[in-house]
mmCIF file of C-alpha atoms in Angstrom:
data_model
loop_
_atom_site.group_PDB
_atom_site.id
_atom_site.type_symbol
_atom_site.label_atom_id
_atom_site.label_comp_id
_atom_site.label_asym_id
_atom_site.label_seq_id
_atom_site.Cartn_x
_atom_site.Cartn_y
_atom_site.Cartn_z
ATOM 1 C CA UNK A 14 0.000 0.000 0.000
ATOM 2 C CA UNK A 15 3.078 2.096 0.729
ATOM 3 C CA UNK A 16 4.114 1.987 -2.489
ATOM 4 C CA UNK A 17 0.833 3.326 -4.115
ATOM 5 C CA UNK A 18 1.071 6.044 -2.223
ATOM 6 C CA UNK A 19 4.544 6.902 -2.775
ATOM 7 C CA UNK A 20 3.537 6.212 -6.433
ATOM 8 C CA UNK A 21 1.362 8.918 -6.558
ATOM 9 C CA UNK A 22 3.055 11.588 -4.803
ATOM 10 C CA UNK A 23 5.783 10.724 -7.089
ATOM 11 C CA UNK A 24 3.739 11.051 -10.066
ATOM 12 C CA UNK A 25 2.506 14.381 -8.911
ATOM 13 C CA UNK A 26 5.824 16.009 -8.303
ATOM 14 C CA UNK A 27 6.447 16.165 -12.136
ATOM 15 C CA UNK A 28 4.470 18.613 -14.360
ATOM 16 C CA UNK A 29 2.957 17.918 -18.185
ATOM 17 C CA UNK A 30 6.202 17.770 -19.755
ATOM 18 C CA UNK A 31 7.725 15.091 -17.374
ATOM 19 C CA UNK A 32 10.186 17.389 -15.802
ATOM 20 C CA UNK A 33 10.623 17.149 -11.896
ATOM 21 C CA UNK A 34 8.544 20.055 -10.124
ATOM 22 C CA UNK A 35 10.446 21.477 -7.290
ATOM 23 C CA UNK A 36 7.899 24.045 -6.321
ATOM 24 C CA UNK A 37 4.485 23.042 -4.695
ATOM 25 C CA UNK A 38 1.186 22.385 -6.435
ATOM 26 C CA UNK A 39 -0.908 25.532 -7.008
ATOM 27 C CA UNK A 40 -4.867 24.849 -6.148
ATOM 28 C CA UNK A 41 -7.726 26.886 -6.527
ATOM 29 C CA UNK A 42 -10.364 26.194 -3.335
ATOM 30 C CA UNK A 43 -14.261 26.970 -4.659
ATOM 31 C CA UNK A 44 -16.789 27.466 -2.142
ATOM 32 C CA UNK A 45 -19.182 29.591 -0.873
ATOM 33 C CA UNK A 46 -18.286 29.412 2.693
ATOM 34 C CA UNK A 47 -15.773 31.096 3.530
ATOM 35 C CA UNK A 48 -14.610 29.240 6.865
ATOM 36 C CA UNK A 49 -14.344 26.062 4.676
ATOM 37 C CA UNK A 50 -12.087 28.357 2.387
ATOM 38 C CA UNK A 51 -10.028 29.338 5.282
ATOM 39 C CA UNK A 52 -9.325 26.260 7.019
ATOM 40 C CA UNK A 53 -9.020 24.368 3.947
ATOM 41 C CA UNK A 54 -6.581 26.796 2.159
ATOM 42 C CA UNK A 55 -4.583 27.208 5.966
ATOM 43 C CA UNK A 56 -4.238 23.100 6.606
ATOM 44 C CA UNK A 57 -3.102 22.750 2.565
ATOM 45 C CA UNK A 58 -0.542 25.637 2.841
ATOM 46 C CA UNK A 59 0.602 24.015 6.411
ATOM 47 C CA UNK A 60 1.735 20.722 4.637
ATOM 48 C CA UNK A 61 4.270 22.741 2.462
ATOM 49 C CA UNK A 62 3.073 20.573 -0.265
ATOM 50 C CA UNK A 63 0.481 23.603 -1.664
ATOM 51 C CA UNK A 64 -0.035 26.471 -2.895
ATOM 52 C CA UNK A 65 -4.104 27.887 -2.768
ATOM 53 C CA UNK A 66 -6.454 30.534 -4.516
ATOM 54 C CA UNK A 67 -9.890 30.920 -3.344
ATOM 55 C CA UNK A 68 -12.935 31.796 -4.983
ATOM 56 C CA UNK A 69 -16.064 31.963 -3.333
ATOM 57 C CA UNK A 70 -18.170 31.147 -6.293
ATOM 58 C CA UNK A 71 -17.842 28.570 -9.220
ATOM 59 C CA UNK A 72 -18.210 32.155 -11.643
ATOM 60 C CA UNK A 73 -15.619 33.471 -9.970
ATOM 61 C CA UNK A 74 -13.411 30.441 -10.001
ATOM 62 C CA UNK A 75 -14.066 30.729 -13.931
ATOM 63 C CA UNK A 76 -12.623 34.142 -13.716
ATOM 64 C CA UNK A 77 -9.060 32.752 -12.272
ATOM 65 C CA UNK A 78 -8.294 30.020 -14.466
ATOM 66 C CA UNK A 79 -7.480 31.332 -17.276
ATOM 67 C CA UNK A 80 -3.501 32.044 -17.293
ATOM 68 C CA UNK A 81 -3.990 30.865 -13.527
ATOM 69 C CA UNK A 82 -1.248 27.792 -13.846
ATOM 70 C CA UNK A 83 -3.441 26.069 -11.414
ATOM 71 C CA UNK A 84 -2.498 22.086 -11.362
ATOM 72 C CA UNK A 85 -5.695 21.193 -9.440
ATOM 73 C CA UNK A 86 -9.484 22.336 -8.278
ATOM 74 C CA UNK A 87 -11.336 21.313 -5.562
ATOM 75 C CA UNK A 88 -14.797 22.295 -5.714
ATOM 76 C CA UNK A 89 -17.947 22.297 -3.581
ATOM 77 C CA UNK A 90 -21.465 21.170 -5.068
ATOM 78 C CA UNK A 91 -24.250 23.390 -3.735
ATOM 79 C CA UNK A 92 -23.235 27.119 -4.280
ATOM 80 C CA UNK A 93 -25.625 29.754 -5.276
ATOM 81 C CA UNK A 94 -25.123 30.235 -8.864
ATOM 82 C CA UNK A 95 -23.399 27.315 -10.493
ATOM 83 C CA UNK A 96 -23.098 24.289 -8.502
ATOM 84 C CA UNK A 97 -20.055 22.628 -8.424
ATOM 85 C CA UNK A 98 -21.077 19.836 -11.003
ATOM 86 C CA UNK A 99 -22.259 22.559 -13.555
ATOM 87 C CA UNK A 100 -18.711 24.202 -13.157
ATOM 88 C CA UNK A 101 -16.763 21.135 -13.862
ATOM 89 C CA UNK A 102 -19.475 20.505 -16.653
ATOM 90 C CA UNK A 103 -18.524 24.138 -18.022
ATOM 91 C CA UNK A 104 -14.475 23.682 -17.891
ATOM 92 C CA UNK A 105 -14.877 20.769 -20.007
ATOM 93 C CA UNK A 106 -16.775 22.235 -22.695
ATOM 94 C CA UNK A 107 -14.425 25.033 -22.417
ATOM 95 C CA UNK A 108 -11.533 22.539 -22.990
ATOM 96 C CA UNK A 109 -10.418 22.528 -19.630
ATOM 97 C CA UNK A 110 -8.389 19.494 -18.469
ATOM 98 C CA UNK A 111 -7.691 20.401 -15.399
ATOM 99 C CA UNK A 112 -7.962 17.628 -12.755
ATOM 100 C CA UNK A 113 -10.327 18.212 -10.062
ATOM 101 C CA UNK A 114 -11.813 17.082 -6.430
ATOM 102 C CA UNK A 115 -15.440 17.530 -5.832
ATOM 103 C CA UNK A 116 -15.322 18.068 -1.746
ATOM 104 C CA UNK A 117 -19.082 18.285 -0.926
ATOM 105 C CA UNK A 118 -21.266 16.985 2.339
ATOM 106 C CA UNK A 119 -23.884 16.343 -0.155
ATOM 107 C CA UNK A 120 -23.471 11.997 0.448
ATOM 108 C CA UNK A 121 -25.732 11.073 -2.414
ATOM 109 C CA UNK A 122 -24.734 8.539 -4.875
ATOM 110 C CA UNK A 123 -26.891 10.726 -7.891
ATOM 111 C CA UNK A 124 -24.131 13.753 -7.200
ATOM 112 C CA UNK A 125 -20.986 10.924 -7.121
ATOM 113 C CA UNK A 126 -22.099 9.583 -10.525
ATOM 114 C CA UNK A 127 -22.749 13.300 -11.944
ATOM 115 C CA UNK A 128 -19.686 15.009 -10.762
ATOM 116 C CA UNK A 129 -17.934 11.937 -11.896
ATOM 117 C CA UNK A 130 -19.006 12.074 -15.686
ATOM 118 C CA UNK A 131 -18.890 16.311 -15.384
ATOM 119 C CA UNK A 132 -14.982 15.234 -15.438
ATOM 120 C CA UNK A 133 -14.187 15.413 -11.903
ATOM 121 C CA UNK A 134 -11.717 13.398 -10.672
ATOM 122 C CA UNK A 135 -12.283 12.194 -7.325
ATOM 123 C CA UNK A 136 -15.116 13.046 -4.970
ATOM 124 C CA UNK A 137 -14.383 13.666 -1.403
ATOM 125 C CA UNK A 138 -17.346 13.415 1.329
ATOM 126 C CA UNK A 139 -17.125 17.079 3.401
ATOM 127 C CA UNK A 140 -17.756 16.971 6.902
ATOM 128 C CA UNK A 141 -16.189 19.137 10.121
ATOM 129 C CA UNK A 142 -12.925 20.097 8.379
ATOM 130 C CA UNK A 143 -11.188 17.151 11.317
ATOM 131 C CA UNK A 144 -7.328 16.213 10.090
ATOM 132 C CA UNK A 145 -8.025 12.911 8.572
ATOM 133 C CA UNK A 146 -10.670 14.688 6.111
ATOM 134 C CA UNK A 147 -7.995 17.180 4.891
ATOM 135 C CA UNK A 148 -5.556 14.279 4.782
ATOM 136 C CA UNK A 149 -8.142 12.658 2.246
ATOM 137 C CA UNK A 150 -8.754 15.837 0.388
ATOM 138 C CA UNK A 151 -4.794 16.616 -0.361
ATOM 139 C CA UNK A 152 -4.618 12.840 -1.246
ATOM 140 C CA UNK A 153 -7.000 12.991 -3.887
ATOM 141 C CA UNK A 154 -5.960 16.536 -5.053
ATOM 142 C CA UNK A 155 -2.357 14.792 -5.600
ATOM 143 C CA UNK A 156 -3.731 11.429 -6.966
ATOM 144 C CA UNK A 157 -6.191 13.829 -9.406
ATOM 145 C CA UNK A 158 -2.827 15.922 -11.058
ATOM 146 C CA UNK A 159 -0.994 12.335 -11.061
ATOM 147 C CA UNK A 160 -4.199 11.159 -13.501
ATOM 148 C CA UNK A 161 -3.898 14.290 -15.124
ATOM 149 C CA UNK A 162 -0.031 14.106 -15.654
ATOM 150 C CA UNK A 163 -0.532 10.754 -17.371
ATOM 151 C CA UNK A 164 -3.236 11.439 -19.681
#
């Protein structure tokens, strides 16, 4: 199992053109609440492993990524506006392949499968913002840009 995981961070330390990444992944956090923003974008930066934008809407998120050099977003579902399987809908008809988490405490299987074919890459289940959440989050985050790196 060790070596999955070491795998997959090793995967994600290298950029599109296979060259070795010294500098940390850059992700942009969407959601509308902005304690969720906070803790998530403080306990990312923490591990040294990440750099984070927020943007407190899925429009506004649409805003930054162009010329953003983000390598990953996570995403939450129900926003006012776009939800957060709309947005991932609209980056892929825009051409987007960026990888992305869908990090939602909406547990039904209906948003899963939707997110999944909007092209998100992973779906994490949001609930108090405890350590072994976040640990999950940054996991998939790293395991979504590996995916992305080898596509």
């Amino acid at each position: 199992m060790v070596q999955g995981s070491e795998r997959i961070i090793s995967l994600a330390s290298t950029n599109r053109g296979g060259m070795i990444r010294n500098e940390r992944l850059l992700v942009l956090l969407v959601d509308d609440d902005p304690e969720v923003l906070e803790r998530t974008k403080r306990w990312f930066e923490e591990t040294g492993e990440f750099l984070c934008t927020t943007a407190p809407s899925a429009e506004d998120a649409l805003g930054l990524l162009p010329g953003g050099g983000f390598d990953a977003v996570v995403s939450d579902f129900q926003m006012p506006g776009m939800d957060g399987v709309t947005f991932f809908k609209t980056l892929r008809a825009q051409g987007s392949r960026i990888p992305g988490v869908l990090y939602t405490g909406m547990g039904r299987d209906s948003v899963l499968e939707a997110a999944l074919a909007a092209g998100a890459s992973f779906y994490v289940r949001k609930g108090v913002g405890t350590r072994a959440e976040l640990v999950e989050l940054a996991h998939a985050v790293r395991a979504a840009v590996a995916l992305g790196d080898l596509t």
